[in-house]
Every structure is written in structure tokens, then in C-alpha cells.
């Protein structure tokens, strides 16, 4: 295996982001909120809730407080118990709302699944039709062959092995424009539930029963198969550890208060509250307010919402791990054609040889390209019309002309007119050979022009003619890859994120360098083979980097499987889609850049809300501890900056704020914190300033306002 060589390309200048600046669908829909309430209540089942250790502890405390409130009822006790239960329900509501958004999408996908009958072909092989048999679609096995004709629904995922057809994939992608699927090549994969609009195809089933593409999509968007990511698991362990520490810390407060009261007989109560039942409820309330309940409640919703944002962009992530890895990507591997460039080379200049006028070359180039139906040929016709005022002629206008269509064999197109005037346009070598075969000479100036265009990264096409028996070369057409608008700006943003972009192309190094310079990528890999891609990914990973790439062909499968984030195109082969850990239903290679931004947004959102939650706890210390112990330790009055009405109102205000803030943060957890490209240090500073400082200030304001309302309630004076 050869070792790929990376060539450095210059960087560009920062510019504004031309892409999307916001993530849609983050605000709470009251109807969806109401529909999610039953799911939130069902999630109170301890067998479900134990997976969230923080909220499980809150539920256990709520149960114990309920028992204590029944034994020794009071306004304070029952109000506290109610808000403890609401804290658990609100936490479940955050996850239920996130899942509810996915269920709405799953309902749409289920419409694509019907009780279809498949036309299975037994004994089918290329050239032999086989015998047809009708079977229920769920009974299809891997390796079965089915025939699908116009108007029929494809019964399962597979590859087209015979025929070509137009397919409506709107049930899957939401895109109404049909796509072409054909046997061979990289556009053979079809998805069960899509509809054939024209012609007839034979499909080889590649799915296992019950594991179709739609089945997996439904399970993923509903959250049924969502596995916690490594970072999420680590954060859960940290939150569980903090919860255990606070359980022991709170458990020691009552013995400490009793011991201190014994040494201070003038203090009437140990916790400034009376009654054994009330004291137990206070201990639970204190624990719930001090443990990180906010992030514990929203952590699952953040992960589900991250995958949901990808689904909104028609990207199916096979695991939450892939979404999270996208946020940590260091290197992006991007194909040149269709990703960085428009995919079709276009005419950009006509270069006449000495003695030939530009107008004569333009006329010959347009005429010789009329029979060329390739995108390049059509661009020559359009360029001649726009730049030289030549009207768009058609082959039918020239009576008696014999048209020579472009083929991969001849690599030329042209026309033979009635007066013996012959024109050809095509690859330089092919046109030069055609000129020599008719007794003409190829001037040395042609090689100079061809070399100059090639050095600039363009593709030269020669134009030759035979007039009055004399063969000559008129000039050269300069074709160039057109870089998509805004790509340089997007690569500048990647650079701000600390991500290196590498363009992969099969072009020669000169052409590759020219495109890399224009697009503003950091590096490029020219004349790349599948083995080169795989070797490059392994080399980057050995250096501790996380790599993301896109691909659509079977030859891309090894590299997609090796990459940390492998995005397969939906138009690609089944092998590519199985190898990648994401599938882009729109088959837009530039989507990889958006995927990275969504991954980073998920990580930033999780970090921001964790910071906010911990900062909240710090503020709640100042609200509760001084109010409870100021009579026992008068020196704590210096910390009683909030001057709450009473110990009871301090406890209840903190519990209410602790519950309400969860609901208030559900929209942010679903929408995500707005992400703007910046260095890690700037992101950390902004995180601490906005969510750290904001997390400290918000409880002071919120708890004080709630306290002003609570002191008006009966029994709180």
C-alpha cells in the first residue's frame, strides 16, 4: 500500500458564515408539551428512572417526604412534597418532549411502511428471468431478488442488479424530485418504502428481516435505540458521585445541629424548624436543592435533541457516539468533485492560436459542441453565446450536416458540414491525432497553451478544423472546476474551530493545487486511491486525531468504516451505508460541515447547562444554609445576603425554583446553545461568563421573588 503525500495549501481570510446560523425547531410547542405529560408520568416508574441516578434519588426522597407529610401534615410539608414530585415530573417531561419530537417524525416514516406484497424472483440470474412468486414483504430474506415496476413500492432495502428507473424517495428524504437508480456503479442502492415511477428494475434484498432502513430510522428518532455516549456516561458517573457525597453531607447536618444545640441551650430548635416529620422533609429538600438536579434532568434530552437536529437536516446517525465524535473532529476529508466544486467543469475562456481570431474560435467551438450532451459540452455552447454574442444554434438548423457525438472512445465531438468544412473539439491528444491524420501540422504553440492551462489547474480542450482541404488547430478551450460559492468562508470557520480540511481528488497535483488554493483548504491529497484514503485516515488517527469523511461508493467503504465519523450518501451503495455511522438522505457531501457544527453544538450545550447547574447550586447554598442555621450560628448572618422571610420560605422557595428552572431550560436543551466558531479558550470564557455567572445570579433573583410570594401564604408568616 502506498503512503499518501499531503500537499500544503495556503489559508484564506476570515469571512462571515454563509450557512445556516440557527437550528430550527427548538421552542416548546404547548400542544406537544401537553401530549408529553402522560409519558412523563409513566417515566416515574423506578425501573425506568434508575438509569438516571440523580433523579432516582430525588424520587426516593419525594416518596419518603410524602410518608412524613402524611404522618405529620402541615402546609409547609405538603407544599414541599408537591414541588419535589413536580421536580421529578419536570425532569421526565424534558426527556418526553425530546422523544415526542422524534415520534412525530416516526409517524411520518411509518406511513412508508405498508403491508406490501413483494414479487420475488426464484432462481433469478443475470440474463435469466426466474419464476415470479408473490410473498409478504416481511418474509423477504437477504439475497432474495424482487422485481418492481412503475407505480409499485420497493418492498425492502437492496441494490438494483438489473435495469434503470426513476424513484420517488420523498417518503424518506422529504425531497419531491425523483432520483435515478440503476444497476452497477454507485447509484444502485434503493430503500424499502420508496416508489418506482418509471421503468422496471430487479432488486437484490440486502436487509435482514425487521432491520430495514426505515425500521432503524423509526427506532432512532424515537430514542428507543439511543445508547449513551462515552462523555454522557462519564458525566452521569460524576453526577452520581456528587449526589452520593451530598447524601452523606446532608445526613450529617441534623446530628451536627443537635450536638451544637446541646452546647447552646438558648437555641430553641436544631434546624430552626419544628417536628420530626418537618425536619425529615427539610433534609430531603436540602439534598434535592444541592445535588445537580438541573443537568441531571436535562442530560438525556440534550442527547436526544442532538440526534433530532441531525434528522431535521435529513441525516440519520446510527449512534449518539457518532454525533458526539463529530463535535470533537480534528480533520475533515472532503472529495473535490461535488463537495468543494460544482461537480461539472465549465468553459471559462477561449484561447486562440496565432493567426486565429477569438470570434472564429468561439464559432467553431460552439458548432463542434452542439452534439456534445455532456455538462462540459453544454457549458461551451452557453459560454460562446454569453461572451461572444453567438446565438444558441441547434443541430436541426444545419441541413445536411453530419453530427459527431462525444464518446469516451473518441474523446471528441464535432460536425461535418456539406461544403467539406469539418470541425472537431475534444481532448488535446485526440484532436492533434485527427489533424495529423488529415495532413495538417500541430503547432508548438498548442503545447505551450495546454501546459499553461494545466498548470493553472484547468482542463484544456483543443479545437481543430479542416477547411478547403487544409487541417489546422484553431485554439484551446479552457475548462475549469468551479468552486462552490462560500466554500472558502466555510473552511475559514473550520480553521477557527481548530479543524484541518483536506481535499481528496483523483486529479494530478497541479490541478489539485489550483483548486485547493482557490477553495482555501489546508491540505490536499492528489491522485488519491481508496488505499491512499485509508492510509491517510489511519495516519491521522495514530497522531491522536479524530477524522470525518464522506463517501458513496463500495471502494469508499473501508475508509468510511475506519473514520471516526463516516457519512455515507443515500444515493451510494449498500456497502457504503453499512460502513458509515451516518447516512445523508439528501446525498449532499457538504453536509459534513453542518454535521460537525451540530456535534460541537451538542457538546457546548451540555457543557453550558452543566456549568449553569453547578453555579445554581452555589447560589442555593447562600439561600438555604444561612436561613436554616443562623439561629444556631449567628455568624452565618453575614452570608444571609438574600434576607429571606423565614427558614420555611427559604426551603420552599429554593425547591420551587429548582423545579421551575428545569422547565425553563427545556427549550434551550432542545434548541441547543447557539454556536459560533471560536477558539477553545474563547468558548470557555464565554461559557463561564454567560452560564456560570448567569447561573449564580438567576437563583438569587428567582428565589427572592418566589419568597416574596410565599410569605403571603397561610402558615408562612
XYZ file of C-alpha atoms in Angstrom:
717
model
C 0.000 0.000 0.000
C 1.403 3.375 -0.968
C 1.770 6.144 1.563
C -0.232 9.207 0.514
C 1.500 12.526 0.283
C -0.235 15.588 1.683
C 0.418 18.906 -0.016
C 0.033 22.121 1.906
C -2.275 24.812 0.636
C -2.449 28.411 1.793
C -5.131 29.573 4.159
C -7.659 32.250 3.412
C -9.021 35.251 5.232
C -11.886 35.103 7.717
C -15.320 35.872 6.345
C -18.896 35.595 7.516
C -20.653 32.254 7.554
C -22.894 31.795 4.532
C -24.524 28.711 6.009
C -27.361 28.375 8.429
C -26.957 30.408 11.577
C -29.578 28.761 13.702
C -31.061 25.400 14.421
C -34.760 25.189 13.765
C -37.395 23.691 15.951
C -36.141 24.400 19.460
C -39.068 26.233 21.073
C -41.692 24.475 23.158
C -44.961 23.718 21.429
C -47.732 23.837 24.092
C -49.609 21.020 22.333
C -46.534 18.805 22.277
C -45.831 19.722 25.903
C -49.326 18.620 26.888
C -49.070 15.400 24.870
C -45.785 14.594 26.606
C -47.221 14.825 30.147
C -48.571 11.218 30.196
C -45.155 9.934 29.073
C -43.501 11.999 31.808
C -45.793 10.433 34.433
C -45.128 6.910 33.094
C -41.418 7.541 33.438
C -41.898 7.808 37.230
C -41.613 4.011 37.233
C -38.443 3.311 39.301
C -37.487 0.570 36.821
C -37.140 3.319 34.214
C -35.857 6.135 36.400
C -32.963 4.236 37.983
C -30.943 4.840 34.814
C -30.792 8.493 35.879
C -29.184 8.279 39.345
C -29.740 11.945 40.233
C -33.462 11.918 39.547
C -33.822 8.471 41.091
C -32.515 9.902 44.372
C -34.987 12.791 44.049
C -37.863 10.340 43.545
C -36.827 8.264 46.588
C -36.697 11.486 48.623
C -40.138 12.507 47.328
C -41.599 9.151 48.394
C -40.085 9.444 51.868
C -41.257 13.056 52.214
C -44.783 12.013 51.224
C -44.843 9.444 54.021
C -43.570 12.022 56.520
C -46.164 14.565 55.370
C -48.940 12.021 55.892
C -47.691 11.234 59.411
C -47.271 14.867 60.418
C -49.216 17.069 57.980
C -48.548 20.784 57.542
C -48.876 23.424 54.841
C -45.145 23.652 54.531
C -44.675 19.885 54.405
C -47.292 19.261 51.725
C -46.212 22.186 49.540
C -42.637 20.927 49.684
C -43.726 17.365 48.815
C -45.771 18.582 45.838
C -42.822 20.506 44.407
C -40.462 17.590 44.996
C -42.732 15.390 42.874
C -43.030 18.133 40.257
C -39.229 18.261 40.080
C -39.177 14.588 39.040
C -42.077 15.030 36.619
C -40.461 18.089 35.016
C -37.220 16.154 34.567
C -39.133 13.337 32.855
C -41.029 15.932 30.814
C -37.780 17.236 29.310
C -36.918 13.767 28.013
C -40.517 13.060 26.963
C -40.710 16.275 24.913
C -37.419 15.459 23.187
C -38.674 11.964 22.387
C -42.061 13.356 21.328
C -40.438 15.430 18.591
C -38.870 12.244 17.268
C -42.148 10.329 17.483
C -43.817 12.906 15.261
C -41.152 12.204 12.630
C -41.504 8.452 13.213
C -45.229 8.636 12.472
C -44.403 10.108 9.077
C -41.900 7.336 8.410
C -44.384 4.645 9.403
C -46.631 5.777 6.570
C -43.947 4.493 4.235
C -44.313 1.036 5.783
C -47.348 -0.801 4.494
C -48.411 -4.397 4.273
C -46.714 -4.755 0.920
C -46.639 -7.858 -1.235
C -43.286 -8.475 -2.904
C -42.813 -10.052 -6.341
C -39.964 -12.422 -5.524
C -37.994 -13.998 -8.369
C -36.890 -17.563 -7.659
C -33.819 -18.813 -9.494
C -33.046 -15.369 -10.941
C -29.658 -14.714 -12.512
C -28.351 -12.189 -14.992
C -29.948 -12.957 -18.336
C -32.467 -15.405 -16.831
C -35.788 -14.119 -15.555
C -36.579 -16.733 -12.923
C -40.057 -17.657 -11.729
C -42.158 -14.984 -10.058
C -43.852 -15.560 -6.712
C -45.846 -13.155 -4.552
C -44.849 -13.130 -0.861
C -45.431 -10.702 2.052
C -42.597 -8.178 2.206
C -41.664 -9.054 5.845
C -40.805 -12.590 4.688
C -38.053 -11.418 2.350
C -34.572 -12.624 3.255
C -31.110 -11.353 2.443
C -30.164 -12.414 -1.053
C -33.720 -12.591 -2.421
C -34.432 -10.968 -5.782
C -37.602 -8.936 -6.364
C -38.962 -7.191 -9.415
C -40.522 -3.731 -9.117
C -42.277 -1.863 -11.897
C -43.660 1.637 -12.356
C -46.220 2.576 -9.691
C -45.100 -0.130 -7.274
C -43.389 0.297 -3.892
C -39.958 -1.210 -3.308
C -40.543 -3.865 -0.598
C -37.128 -3.763 1.091
C -33.647 -2.257 1.138
C -31.365 -3.541 -1.570
C -29.283 -2.906 -4.677
C -30.512 -2.668 -8.262
C -28.980 -5.552 -10.210
C -30.902 -5.088 -13.463
C -32.495 -2.112 -15.151
C -32.757 1.604 -14.514
C -35.705 3.513 -13.023
C -36.833 6.847 -11.662
C -37.613 6.501 -7.943
C -39.668 8.737 -5.643
C -37.858 8.895 -2.268
C -39.968 11.691 -0.759
C -41.280 9.353 1.967
C -37.716 9.034 3.240
C -35.941 12.260 2.337
C -38.829 14.699 2.057
C -37.449 15.729 -1.342
C -40.121 15.637 -4.040
C -37.719 15.454 -7.008
C -37.286 11.852 -8.213
C -33.868 10.222 -8.424
C -32.376 7.749 -10.845
C -31.379 4.293 -9.627
C -29.578 1.851 -11.909
C -27.600 -1.356 -11.787
C -23.840 -1.083 -11.359
C -21.946 1.974 -10.219
C -22.526 3.933 -7.038
C -26.227 4.747 -7.529
C -27.671 1.278 -7.202
C -28.957 1.337 -3.606
C -32.716 1.592 -3.062
C -34.698 1.928 0.156
C -37.782 -0.029 1.154
C -40.910 2.125 1.168
C -39.892 4.249 -1.826
C -41.864 4.158 -5.069
C -40.736 3.358 -8.623
C -42.094 5.989 -11.007
C -40.954 4.583 -14.336
C -39.480 1.512 -15.993
C -38.670 -1.823 -14.354
C -35.856 -2.891 -12.017
C -34.730 -6.066 -10.290
C -33.557 -5.530 -6.715
C -31.373 -7.796 -4.612
C -32.515 -7.555 -0.974
C -29.667 -6.689 1.412
C -31.596 -6.141 4.659
C -32.313 -8.604 7.428
C -35.997 -9.085 8.378
C -37.113 -6.306 10.706
C -33.890 -4.340 10.219
C -34.774 -2.215 7.232
C -33.594 1.341 6.824
C -36.989 2.706 7.855
C -37.128 0.394 10.900
C -33.799 1.746 12.079
C -34.828 5.333 11.409
C -38.025 4.932 13.422
C -36.186 3.369 16.359
C -33.518 6.056 16.331
C -35.755 9.110 16.071
C -38.000 7.756 18.819
C -34.969 7.269 21.046
C -35.648 3.566 21.571
C -32.159 2.560 20.468
C -30.297 5.594 21.764
C -27.177 4.472 23.567
C -25.459 6.855 25.947
C -22.226 8.259 24.608
C -18.899 7.913 26.470
C -18.968 11.578 27.528
C -22.568 11.234 28.677
C -21.719 8.115 30.695
C -18.733 9.873 32.277
C -20.885 12.865 33.204
C -23.527 10.566 34.682
C -20.864 8.932 36.854
C -19.678 12.360 38.014
C -23.233 13.436 38.841
C -23.860 10.182 40.719
C -20.660 10.685 42.724
C -21.646 14.253 43.626
C -25.087 13.021 44.657
C -23.604 10.378 46.976
C -21.302 12.970 48.547
C -24.224 15.325 49.203
C -26.319 12.488 50.646
C -23.671 11.920 53.308
C -23.123 15.659 53.796
C -26.815 16.376 54.356
C -27.224 13.323 56.584
C -24.630 14.775 58.979
C -26.356 18.156 59.331
C -29.063 17.076 61.775
C -26.668 15.294 64.198
C -24.367 18.311 63.945
C -27.253 20.661 64.728
C -28.402 18.533 67.686
C -24.866 18.422 69.075
C -24.480 22.182 68.689
C -27.874 22.802 70.335
C -26.798 20.746 73.356
C -23.873 23.138 73.817
C -26.122 26.168 73.248
C -29.243 25.680 75.431
C -30.665 29.040 74.400
C -31.246 27.836 70.832
C -34.842 26.523 70.639
C -34.594 24.238 67.574
C -31.860 22.253 65.910
C -32.730 23.257 62.326
C -34.840 26.289 63.160
C -37.877 24.139 62.219
C -40.047 22.025 64.478
C -41.337 18.459 64.229
C -39.563 15.233 63.284
C -41.590 14.931 60.067
C -40.853 18.502 59.040
C -37.176 18.020 59.779
C -37.068 14.943 57.503
C -38.748 16.834 54.680
C -36.294 19.699 55.144
C -33.382 17.293 54.830
C -34.771 15.888 51.564
C -35.462 19.379 50.214
C -31.960 20.484 51.125
C -30.473 17.445 49.354
C -32.563 17.972 46.215
C -31.569 21.640 46.022
C -27.858 20.958 46.462
C -27.358 17.997 44.112
C -27.036 18.822 40.360
C -30.687 18.155 39.522
C -30.829 20.637 36.616
C -28.251 18.951 34.407
C -29.351 15.537 35.688
C -32.855 16.304 34.441
C -31.795 17.690 31.048
C -28.853 15.443 30.153
C -30.884 12.833 28.292
C -32.946 15.473 26.469
C -29.769 17.167 25.226
C -28.540 13.920 23.669
C -31.882 13.105 22.042
C -32.208 16.652 20.713
C -28.750 16.428 19.136
C -29.802 13.432 17.051
C -33.111 15.137 16.333
C -31.308 18.164 14.868
C -29.492 15.819 12.500
C -32.764 14.184 11.459
C -34.178 17.638 10.720
C -31.321 18.016 8.259
C -32.067 14.609 6.741
C -29.041 12.950 8.342
C -29.508 9.589 10.044
C -26.972 8.972 12.812
C -26.582 5.311 13.666
C -25.479 6.166 17.213
C -25.175 9.083 19.597
C -21.456 8.295 19.761
C -21.130 9.405 16.133
C -22.856 12.731 16.830
C -20.591 13.360 19.791
C -17.490 12.354 17.833
C -18.463 14.888 15.166
C -18.097 17.601 17.786
C -14.515 16.546 18.527
C -13.361 16.104 14.913
C -9.888 17.472 14.113
C -9.618 16.564 10.422
C -12.203 16.731 7.619
C -11.599 14.723 4.438
C -13.653 16.155 1.583
C -13.961 14.975 -2.007
C -13.292 17.707 -4.527
C -15.982 16.887 -7.071
C -19.483 17.696 -5.882
C -18.297 18.849 -2.482
C -15.842 21.676 -2.994
C -16.580 22.179 -6.691
C -19.917 22.088 -8.502
C -19.020 18.719 -9.986
C -19.010 19.726 -13.654
C -16.181 21.573 -15.349
C -17.316 24.680 -17.199
C -15.871 26.704 -20.023
C -14.106 29.816 -18.759
C -12.011 31.030 -21.719
C -11.244 30.560 -25.427
C -7.517 30.842 -26.225
C -6.911 31.226 -29.998
C -3.589 30.256 -31.546
C -1.608 32.831 -33.580
C -3.436 33.891 -36.730
C -6.888 32.912 -35.424
C -9.407 35.475 -34.203
C -11.289 34.837 -30.925
C -14.621 35.098 -32.769
C -13.614 32.386 -35.261
C -12.529 30.085 -32.424
C -15.747 30.737 -30.494
C -17.922 29.932 -33.521
C -16.009 26.694 -34.193
C -16.090 25.702 -30.519
C -19.857 26.192 -30.310
C -20.614 24.318 -33.540
C -18.384 21.388 -32.604
C -20.017 21.179 -29.172
C -23.656 21.067 -30.302
C -23.531 17.267 -30.446
C -21.841 17.002 -27.064
C -24.544 16.376 -24.435
C -22.104 16.313 -21.520
C -22.252 19.187 -18.991
C -18.884 20.380 -20.282
C -20.153 20.466 -23.864
C -23.268 22.398 -22.925
C -21.188 24.903 -20.945
C -19.099 25.636 -24.085
C -22.243 26.434 -26.076
C -23.519 28.723 -23.316
C -20.143 30.463 -22.858
C -19.879 31.213 -26.584
C -23.349 32.711 -26.517
C -22.771 34.833 -23.415
C -19.249 36.083 -24.134
C -19.321 36.398 -27.942
C -22.978 37.020 -28.673
C -23.414 33.822 -30.669
C -26.984 32.629 -30.621
C -27.634 29.107 -29.370
C -27.914 27.101 -32.568
C -29.369 23.585 -32.770
C -28.291 20.615 -34.907
C -31.613 20.739 -36.793
C -30.841 24.185 -38.192
C -27.905 22.941 -40.303
C -29.355 20.868 -43.144
C -27.159 18.083 -44.441
C -24.711 18.303 -41.567
C -23.400 15.089 -40.063
C -23.013 15.347 -36.298
C -20.307 13.508 -34.397
C -21.395 12.846 -30.828
C -18.910 12.793 -27.996
C -17.886 9.325 -26.827
C -15.418 8.119 -24.256
C -13.687 6.160 -27.027
C -13.017 9.031 -29.435
C -12.946 11.749 -26.726
C -14.154 14.223 -29.376
C -17.336 15.732 -30.749
C -17.911 17.759 -33.882
C -19.749 18.279 -37.150
C -19.133 17.616 -40.866
C -20.804 20.338 -42.971
C -21.939 19.924 -46.582
C -19.193 22.158 -48.038
C -16.450 19.890 -46.696
C -15.888 22.072 -43.652
C -15.083 19.743 -40.743
C -14.896 20.744 -37.056
C -13.730 18.778 -34.037
C -13.439 19.615 -30.325
C -12.026 17.326 -27.653
C -9.002 16.097 -25.761
C -5.798 17.703 -26.994
C -4.158 14.430 -27.983
C -7.263 13.216 -29.847
C -7.647 16.449 -31.838
C -3.910 16.558 -32.626
C -4.084 12.979 -33.935
C -7.152 13.871 -36.031
C -5.309 16.864 -37.544
C -2.219 14.821 -38.412
C -4.346 12.100 -39.979
C -5.633 14.723 -42.437
C -2.218 16.030 -43.349
C -2.130 19.014 -41.034
C 0.583 20.188 -38.670
C 0.232 20.723 -34.938
C 1.988 23.983 -33.964
C 4.277 24.126 -30.947
C 2.185 26.998 -29.571
C -0.547 24.452 -28.791
C 1.654 22.658 -26.257
C 2.532 25.967 -24.595
C -1.132 26.927 -24.150
C -2.048 23.432 -22.915
C 0.756 23.473 -20.340
C -0.248 26.920 -19.125
C -3.900 25.885 -18.620
C -2.899 22.638 -16.907
C -0.541 24.494 -14.566
C -3.457 26.742 -13.572
C -5.491 23.675 -12.635
C -7.716 23.789 -15.720
C -8.593 21.220 -18.367
C -7.607 22.106 -21.961
C -9.720 21.025 -24.936
C -8.384 21.619 -28.452
C -10.493 22.801 -31.404
C -9.481 21.747 -34.918
C -10.921 22.194 -38.399
C -10.496 21.114 -41.976
C -11.352 23.910 -44.453
C -10.659 23.773 -48.169
C -8.649 20.610 -47.615
C -6.335 22.201 -45.055
C -6.306 20.850 -41.485
C -5.295 23.167 -38.634
C -5.687 23.737 -34.907
C -7.686 26.892 -34.116
C -7.138 27.129 -30.372
C -7.885 25.794 -26.929
C -10.954 25.848 -24.690
C -10.147 26.369 -21.020
C -12.399 24.266 -18.769
C -12.154 24.763 -15.039
C -13.705 23.322 -11.921
C -15.972 25.932 -10.367
C -15.592 26.177 -6.604
C -18.935 26.440 -4.856
C -19.807 29.875 -3.571
C -18.976 30.406 0.090
C -16.673 27.391 0.432
C -13.626 29.493 1.352
C -15.608 31.178 4.129
C -16.769 27.822 5.496
C -13.225 26.492 5.508
C -12.131 29.628 7.344
C -14.712 28.783 10.002
C -13.405 25.229 10.227
C -9.955 26.659 10.801
C -11.283 28.791 13.665
C -12.642 25.625 15.241
C -9.207 24.041 15.052
C -10.256 21.669 12.251
C -7.904 20.946 9.350
C -9.571 20.405 5.974
C -8.073 18.019 3.419
C -9.329 17.898 -0.168
C -9.182 14.465 -1.798
C -9.120 14.220 -5.584
C -8.033 11.949 -8.391
C -6.657 14.936 -10.327
C -2.969 15.478 -10.909
C -1.085 17.555 -8.298
C -1.056 20.722 -10.451
C -4.827 20.735 -10.918
C -5.389 19.755 -7.288
C -3.169 22.589 -6.032
C -5.001 25.175 -8.121
C -8.399 24.112 -6.742
C -7.015 23.927 -3.188
C -5.628 27.462 -3.499
C -8.942 28.818 -4.752
C -11.103 26.955 -2.204
C -8.838 27.726 0.756
C -8.442 24.196 2.116
C -5.479 23.454 4.368
C -4.148 20.389 2.533
C -4.916 18.195 -0.441
C -4.301 14.621 -1.491
C -3.899 14.292 -5.268
C -4.270 11.173 -7.426
C -5.922 9.507 -4.439
C -6.835 5.820 -4.472
C -9.065 4.031 -1.931
C -5.898 2.669 -0.326
C -4.489 6.188 -0.049
C -7.625 7.404 1.747
C -7.490 4.553 4.241
C -3.776 5.083 4.865
C -4.316 8.805 5.414
C -7.092 8.216 7.951
C -5.005 5.690 9.889
C -2.033 8.022 9.930
C -4.112 10.902 11.299
C -5.680 8.661 13.942
C -2.287 7.391 15.035
C -1.437 11.023 15.746
C -4.395 11.277 18.121
C -6.749 12.997 15.669
C -10.444 12.301 15.066
C -11.246 12.078 11.351
C -14.504 12.624 9.444
C -15.112 11.857 5.779
C -17.873 11.344 3.232
C -18.251 8.651 0.597
C -20.775 6.875 -1.591
C -19.072 4.010 -3.382
C -18.155 0.477 -2.425
C -14.499 1.490 -2.723
C -15.136 4.130 -0.027
C -16.461 1.548 2.453
C -13.096 0.697 4.113
C -12.290 4.382 4.706
C -15.825 5.128 5.945
C -15.577 2.275 8.419
C -12.153 3.450 9.621
C -13.148 7.114 10.033
C -14.445 8.267 13.399
C -17.334 9.947 11.584
C -18.186 8.286 8.287
C -21.042 9.947 6.376
C -22.409 7.780 3.567
C -24.541 9.237 0.806
C -28.057 7.808 0.487
C -27.524 7.540 -3.270
C -24.491 5.367 -2.649
C -24.137 1.619 -2.399
C -25.417 -0.520 0.450
C -21.810 -1.332 1.362
C -21.042 2.364 1.884
C -24.167 2.898 4.002
C -23.384 -0.123 6.149
C -19.782 1.013 6.659
C -20.594 4.603 7.691
C -22.075 5.618 11.027
C -24.236 8.327 9.430
C -26.305 8.440 6.251
C -27.103 11.713 4.490
C -30.542 11.268 2.938
C -30.003 14.326 0.703
C -26.688 12.942 -0.574
C -25.055 16.344 -0.156
C -21.341 15.902 0.631
C -21.089 19.428 2.062
C -23.498 18.312 4.808
C -20.416 17.002 6.640
C -19.582 20.572 7.642
C -23.047 21.029 9.164
C -22.743 17.693 10.967
C -19.552 18.870 12.640
C -21.256 22.107 13.702
C -24.198 20.174 15.186
C -21.813 17.872 17.062
C -19.974 20.849 18.504
C -23.262 22.485 19.420
C -24.294 19.351 21.343
C -21.057 19.347 23.355
C -21.275 23.082 24.031
C -24.923 22.808 25.111
C -24.101 20.011 27.534
C -21.158 21.960 28.938
C -23.150 25.191 29.236
C -26.046 23.596 31.121
C -23.641 21.681 33.382
C -21.942 24.969 34.237
C -25.323 26.612 34.838
C -26.470 23.730 37.070
C -23.374 23.768 39.280
C -23.482 27.575 39.517
C -27.138 27.273 40.582
C -26.124 25.014 43.460
C -23.595 27.569 44.675
C -26.287 30.243 44.832
C -28.699 27.915 46.631
C -26.143 27.405 49.414
C -26.494 31.096 50.235
C -30.283 30.837 50.162
C -30.798 27.782 52.391
C -27.879 27.187 54.737
C -27.849 30.652 56.403
C -31.644 30.622 56.833
C -31.561 27.203 58.495
C -28.627 27.674 60.827
C -28.451 31.396 61.520
C -30.178 30.935 64.917
C -27.658 28.250 65.810
C -24.627 30.020 64.396
C -25.237 33.796 64.391
C -22.083 34.353 62.377
C -23.843 32.881 59.331
C -25.969 36.022 59.171
C -23.185 37.578 57.098
C -23.961 35.023 54.379
C -27.706 35.611 54.543
C -27.482 38.127 51.712
C -30.927 37.272 50.354
C -32.702 38.111 53.632
C -35.455 35.574 53.018
C -38.620 35.790 55.074
C -38.192 32.624 57.164
C -36.475 29.221 57.148
C -39.698 27.669 55.805
C -39.990 30.126 52.920
C -36.270 29.755 52.163
C -36.610 25.979 51.800
C -39.834 26.145 49.786
C -38.590 28.951 47.532
C -35.437 27.004 46.690
C -37.409 23.815 45.953
C -39.859 25.676 43.692
C -37.065 27.450 41.828
C -35.205 24.155 41.439
C -38.260 22.632 39.720
C -39.262 25.623 37.611
C -35.774 26.190 36.203
C -35.868 22.700 34.643
C -38.956 23.609 32.614
C -37.444 26.979 31.726
C -34.350 25.288 30.302
C -36.148 22.632 28.224
C -36.295 24.911 25.116
C -32.560 25.588 25.378
C -31.752 21.887 25.761
C -33.819 21.095 22.638
C -32.664 24.003 20.502
C -29.087 23.963 21.693
C -26.777 26.780 22.666
C -26.008 28.979 19.674
C -22.634 28.004 18.274
C -20.224 30.429 16.653
C -16.754 29.331 15.522
C -14.107 30.372 18.041
C -11.056 29.023 19.825
C -11.455 26.746 22.843
C -10.297 29.461 25.240
C -12.866 31.954 23.916
C -15.633 29.377 24.129
C -14.660 28.567 27.727
C -14.580 32.249 28.691
C -17.989 32.860 27.135
C -19.373 29.738 28.805
C -18.193 30.832 32.251
C -19.353 34.415 31.764
C -22.833 33.672 30.408
C -23.790 30.377 32.048
C -21.502 30.438 35.058
C -22.229 33.987 36.158
C -25.820 33.722 34.931
C -26.258 30.507 36.881
C -25.215 32.279 40.067
C -27.352 35.398 39.548
C -30.560 33.677 38.379
C -31.257 31.760 41.643
C -30.708 34.882 43.772
C -33.313 36.764 41.750
C -35.700 33.840 41.280
C -35.653 32.571 44.867
C -36.133 36.079 46.266
C -39.161 36.712 44.042
C -40.691 33.355 44.979
C -40.044 34.112 48.659
C -41.992 37.374 48.377
C -44.992 35.421 47.098
C -44.707 32.540 49.579
C -44.681 34.746 52.654
C -48.244 35.756 51.752
C -49.473 32.132 52.067
C -51.306 30.944 55.229
C -48.993 29.449 57.819
C -45.888 31.085 56.360
C -45.987 34.282 58.367
